[in-house]
Short mmCIF file of C-alpha atoms in Angstrom, two decimals:
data_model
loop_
_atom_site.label_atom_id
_atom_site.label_comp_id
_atom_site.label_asym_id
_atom_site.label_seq_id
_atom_site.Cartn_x
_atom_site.Cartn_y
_atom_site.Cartn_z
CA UNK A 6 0.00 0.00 0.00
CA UNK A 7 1.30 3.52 -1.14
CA UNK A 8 1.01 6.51 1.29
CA UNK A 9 2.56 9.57 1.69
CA UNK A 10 3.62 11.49 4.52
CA UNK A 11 4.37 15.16 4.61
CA UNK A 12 6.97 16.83 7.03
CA UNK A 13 8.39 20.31 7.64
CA UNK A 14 8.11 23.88 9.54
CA UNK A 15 4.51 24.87 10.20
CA UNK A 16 5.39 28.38 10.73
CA UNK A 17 7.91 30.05 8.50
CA UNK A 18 8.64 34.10 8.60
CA UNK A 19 7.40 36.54 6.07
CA UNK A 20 10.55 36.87 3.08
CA UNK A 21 11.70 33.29 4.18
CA UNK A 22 11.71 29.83 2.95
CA UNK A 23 8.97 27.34 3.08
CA UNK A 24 10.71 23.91 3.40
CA UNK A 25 8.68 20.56 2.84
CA UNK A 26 9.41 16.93 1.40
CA UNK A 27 7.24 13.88 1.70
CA UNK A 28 8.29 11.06 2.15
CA UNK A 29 6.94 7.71 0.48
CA UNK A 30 6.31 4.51 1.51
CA UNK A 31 5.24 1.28 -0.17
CA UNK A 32 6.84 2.56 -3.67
CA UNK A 33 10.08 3.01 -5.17
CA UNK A 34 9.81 6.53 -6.57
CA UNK A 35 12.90 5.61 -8.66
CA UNK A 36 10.44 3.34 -10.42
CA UNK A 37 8.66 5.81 -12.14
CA UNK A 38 5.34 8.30 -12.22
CA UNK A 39 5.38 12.39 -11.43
CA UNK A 40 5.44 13.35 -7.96
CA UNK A 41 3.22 16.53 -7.11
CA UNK A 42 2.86 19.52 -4.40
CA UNK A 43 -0.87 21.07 -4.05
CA UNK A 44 -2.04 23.68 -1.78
CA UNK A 45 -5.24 24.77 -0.63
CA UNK A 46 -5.47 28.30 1.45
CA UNK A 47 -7.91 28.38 4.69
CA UNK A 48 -11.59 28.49 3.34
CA UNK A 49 -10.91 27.94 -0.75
CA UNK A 50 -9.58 25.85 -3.55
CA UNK A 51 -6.67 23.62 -4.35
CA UNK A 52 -3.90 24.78 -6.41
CA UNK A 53 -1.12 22.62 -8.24
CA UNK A 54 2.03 23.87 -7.67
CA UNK A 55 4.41 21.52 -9.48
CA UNK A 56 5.58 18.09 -10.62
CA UNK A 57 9.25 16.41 -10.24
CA UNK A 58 9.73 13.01 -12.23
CA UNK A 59 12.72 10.77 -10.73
CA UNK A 60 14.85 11.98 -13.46
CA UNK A 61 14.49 15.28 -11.36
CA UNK A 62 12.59 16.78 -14.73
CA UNK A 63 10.47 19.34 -13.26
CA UNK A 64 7.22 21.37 -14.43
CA UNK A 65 5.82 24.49 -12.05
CA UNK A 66 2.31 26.38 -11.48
CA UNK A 67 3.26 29.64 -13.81
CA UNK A 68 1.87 31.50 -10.88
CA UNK A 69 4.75 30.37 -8.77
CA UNK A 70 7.44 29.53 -10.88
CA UNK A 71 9.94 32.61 -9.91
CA UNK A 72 9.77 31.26 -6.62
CA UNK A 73 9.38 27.31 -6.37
CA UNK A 74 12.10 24.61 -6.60
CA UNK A 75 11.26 20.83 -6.58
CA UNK A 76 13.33 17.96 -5.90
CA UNK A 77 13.65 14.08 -5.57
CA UNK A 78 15.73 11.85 -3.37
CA UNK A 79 15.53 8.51 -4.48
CA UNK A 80 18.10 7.29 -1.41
CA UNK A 81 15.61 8.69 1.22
CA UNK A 82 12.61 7.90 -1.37
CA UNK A 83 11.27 10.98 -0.70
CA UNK A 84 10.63 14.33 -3.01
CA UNK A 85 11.05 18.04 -1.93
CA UNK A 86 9.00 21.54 -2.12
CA UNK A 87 11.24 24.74 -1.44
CA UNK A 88 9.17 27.99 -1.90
CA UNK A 89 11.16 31.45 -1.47
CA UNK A 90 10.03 34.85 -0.54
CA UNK A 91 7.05 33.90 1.41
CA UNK A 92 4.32 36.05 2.39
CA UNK A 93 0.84 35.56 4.16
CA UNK A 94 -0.94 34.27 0.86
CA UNK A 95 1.22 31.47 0.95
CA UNK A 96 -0.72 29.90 4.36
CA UNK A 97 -2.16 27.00 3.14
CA UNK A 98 -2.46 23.15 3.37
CA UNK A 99 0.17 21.63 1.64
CA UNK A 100 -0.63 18.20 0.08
CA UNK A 101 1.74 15.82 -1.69
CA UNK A 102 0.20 13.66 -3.93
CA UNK A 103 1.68 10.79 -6.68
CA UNK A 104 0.74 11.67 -9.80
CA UNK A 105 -0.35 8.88 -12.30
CA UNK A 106 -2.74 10.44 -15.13
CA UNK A 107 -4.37 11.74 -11.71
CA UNK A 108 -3.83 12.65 -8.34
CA UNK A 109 -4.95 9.18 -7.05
CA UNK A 110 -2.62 8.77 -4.03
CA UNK A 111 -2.32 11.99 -1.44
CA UNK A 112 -1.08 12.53 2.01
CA UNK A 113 -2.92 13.43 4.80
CA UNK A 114 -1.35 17.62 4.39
CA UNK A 115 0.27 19.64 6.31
CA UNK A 116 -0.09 23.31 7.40
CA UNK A 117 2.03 26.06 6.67
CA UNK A 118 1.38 29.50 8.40
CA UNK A 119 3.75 32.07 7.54
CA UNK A 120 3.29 34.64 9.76
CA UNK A 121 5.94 37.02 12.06
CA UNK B 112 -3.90 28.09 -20.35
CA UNK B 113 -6.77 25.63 -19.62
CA UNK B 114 -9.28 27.21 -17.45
CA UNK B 115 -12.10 25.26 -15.59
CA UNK B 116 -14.87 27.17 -14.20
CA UNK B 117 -17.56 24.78 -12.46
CA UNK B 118 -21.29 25.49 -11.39
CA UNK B 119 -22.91 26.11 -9.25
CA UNK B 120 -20.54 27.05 -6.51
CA UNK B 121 -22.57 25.53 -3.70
CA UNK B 122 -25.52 23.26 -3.79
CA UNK B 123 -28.03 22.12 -1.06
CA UNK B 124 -29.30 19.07 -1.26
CA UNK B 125 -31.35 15.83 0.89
CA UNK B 126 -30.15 12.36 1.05
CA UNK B 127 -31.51 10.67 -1.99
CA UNK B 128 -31.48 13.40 -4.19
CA UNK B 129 -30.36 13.18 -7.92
CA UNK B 130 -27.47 15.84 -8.21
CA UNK B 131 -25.65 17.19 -11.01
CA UNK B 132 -22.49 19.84 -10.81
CA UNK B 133 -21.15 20.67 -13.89
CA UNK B 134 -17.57 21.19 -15.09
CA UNK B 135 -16.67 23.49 -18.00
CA UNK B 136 -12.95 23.52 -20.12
CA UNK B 137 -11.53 26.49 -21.96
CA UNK B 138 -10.05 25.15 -24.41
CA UNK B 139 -11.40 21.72 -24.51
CA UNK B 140 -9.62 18.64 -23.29
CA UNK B 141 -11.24 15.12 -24.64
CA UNK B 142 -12.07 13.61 -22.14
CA UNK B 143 -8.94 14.36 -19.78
CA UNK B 144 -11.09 14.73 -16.32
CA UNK B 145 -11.02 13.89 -13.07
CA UNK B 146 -13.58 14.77 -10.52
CA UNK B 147 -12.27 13.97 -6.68
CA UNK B 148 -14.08 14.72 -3.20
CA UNK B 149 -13.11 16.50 -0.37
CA UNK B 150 -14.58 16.48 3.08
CA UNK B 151 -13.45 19.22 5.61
CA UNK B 152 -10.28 18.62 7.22
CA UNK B 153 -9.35 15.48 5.08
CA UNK B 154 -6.99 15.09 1.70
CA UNK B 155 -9.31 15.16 -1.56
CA UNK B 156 -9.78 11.60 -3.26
CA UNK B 157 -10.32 10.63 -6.63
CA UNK B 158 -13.75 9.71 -7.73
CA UNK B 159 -13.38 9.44 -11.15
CA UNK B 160 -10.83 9.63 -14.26
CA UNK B 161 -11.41 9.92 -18.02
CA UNK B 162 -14.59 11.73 -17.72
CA UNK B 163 -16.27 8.54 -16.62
CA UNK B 164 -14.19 5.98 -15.21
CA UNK B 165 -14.81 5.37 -12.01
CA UNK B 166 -11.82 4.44 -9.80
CA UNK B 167 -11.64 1.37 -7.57
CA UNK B 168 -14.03 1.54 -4.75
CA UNK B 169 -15.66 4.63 -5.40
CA UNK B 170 -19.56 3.22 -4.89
CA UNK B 171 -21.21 3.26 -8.14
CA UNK B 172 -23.83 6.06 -7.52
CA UNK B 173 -21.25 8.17 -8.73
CA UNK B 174 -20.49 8.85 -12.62
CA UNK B 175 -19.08 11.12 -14.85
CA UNK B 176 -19.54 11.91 -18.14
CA UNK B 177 -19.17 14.79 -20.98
CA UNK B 178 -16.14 14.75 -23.15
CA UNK B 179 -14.40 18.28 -25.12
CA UNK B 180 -15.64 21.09 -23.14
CA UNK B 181 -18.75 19.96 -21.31
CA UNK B 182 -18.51 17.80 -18.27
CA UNK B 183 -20.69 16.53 -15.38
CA UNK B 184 -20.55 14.61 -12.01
CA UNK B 185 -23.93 13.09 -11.04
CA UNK B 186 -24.77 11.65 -7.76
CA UNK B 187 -28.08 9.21 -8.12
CA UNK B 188 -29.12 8.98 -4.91
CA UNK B 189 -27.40 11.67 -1.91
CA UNK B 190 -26.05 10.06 0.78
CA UNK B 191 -25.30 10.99 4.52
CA UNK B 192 -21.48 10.88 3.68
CA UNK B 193 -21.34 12.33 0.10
CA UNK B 194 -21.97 16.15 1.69
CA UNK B 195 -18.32 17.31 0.42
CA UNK B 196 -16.46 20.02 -1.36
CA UNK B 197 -16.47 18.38 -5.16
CA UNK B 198 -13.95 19.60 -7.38
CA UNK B 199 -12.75 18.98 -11.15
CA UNK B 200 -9.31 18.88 -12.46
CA UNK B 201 -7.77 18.55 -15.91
CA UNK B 202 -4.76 16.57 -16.75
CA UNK B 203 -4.61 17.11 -21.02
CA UNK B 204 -1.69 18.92 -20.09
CA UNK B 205 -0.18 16.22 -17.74
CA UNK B 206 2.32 16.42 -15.49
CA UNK B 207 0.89 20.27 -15.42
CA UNK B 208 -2.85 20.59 -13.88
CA UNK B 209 -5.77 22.89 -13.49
CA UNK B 210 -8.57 22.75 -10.45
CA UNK B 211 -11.78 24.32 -10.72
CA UNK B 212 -12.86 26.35 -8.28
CA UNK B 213 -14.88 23.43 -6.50
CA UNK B 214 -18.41 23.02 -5.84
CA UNK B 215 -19.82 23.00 -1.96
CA UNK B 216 -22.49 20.28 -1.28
CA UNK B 217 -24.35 20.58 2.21
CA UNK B 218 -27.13 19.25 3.65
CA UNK B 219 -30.78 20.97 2.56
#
């Protein structure tokens, strides 16, 4: 059975770095499929933020894409979410998810307040 | 960039109700949809794929169907646990992704 588990800060300062990675379980991610970060804000919608492959290829939300970086460890079988210059619109839920034509395996999320 | 704009943006309804939300693409996509459920305070899960395919244990009072630009998610028969946030979510431009803006369904 897959699953995903999400770890890092849940406060970071306005201007810093958000931190995350998720790690997986049950799956070699050297083995293949996208691996994905999604947010969702208190009170509205999810957002994609971006996709790493194993390869390390990566694809990023437009929206964010001055100020994301995503990675994958295949020793710690885990992948990586490092957003810069944070402010308070980045307070959200942050999901990882494995991404097969879908979303179809996510972890439970994790929050993120950035706040002084 | 694909946009998805769904209706209507909440929705009260009674357990055993028929009910319809409806997903729209700009440009359109085939049939590259996926509709998943959220309840509060837990991850969102995938109800359906393809427009229509409904994924592994998903109980089969849900389906999908619509394929280009017109889509739909249709719930025969409301139950106690299916009052959830629904949202759609394109993947024709896979590994990059688009949400709508989610549907609220809550108890009439």
């Amino acid at each position: 059975q897959v699953q995903l588990q999400e770890s890092g800060p849940g406060l970071v300062k306005p201007s810093g770095t958000l931190s995350l990675s998720c790690a997986v379980s049950g799956y070699s991610i050297g083995s293949g499929y996208y691996w994905g970060w999604i947010r969702q804000p208190p009170g509205k919608g999810l957002e994609w933020i971006g996709s790493v492959y194993h390869s390390g290829n990566t694809y990023y939300n437009p929206s964010l894409r001055s100020r994301v970086t995503m990675s994958v460890d295949t020793s710690k079988n885990q992948f990586s979410l490092k957003l810069t210059s944070v402010t308070a619109a980045d307070t959200a839920v942050y999901y990882c998810a494995r991404l097969s034509i879908t979303m179809d395996i996510w972890g439970q999320g994790t929050v993120v307040t950035v706040s002084s | 960039a694909i946009q998805l704009t769904q209706s209507p943006s909440s929705l009260s309804a009674s357990v055993g109700d028929r009910v319809t939300i409806t997903c729209r693409a700009s440009p359109g996509i085939g049939s590259a949809l996926a509709w998943y459920q959220q309840r509060p305070g837990r991850a969102p899960q995938l109800l359906i794929y393809d427009a229509s395919t409904l994924e592994s244990g998903v109980p089969s009072r849900f389906s999908g169907s619509g394929s280009g630009t017109d889509f739909t998610l249709t719930i025969s028969s409301l139950q106690p646990e299916d009052y959830a946030t629904y949202y759609c979510q394109q993947f024709n431009s896979y590994p990059l992704f688009t949400f709508g803006p989610g549907t609220k369904l809550d108890f009439k």
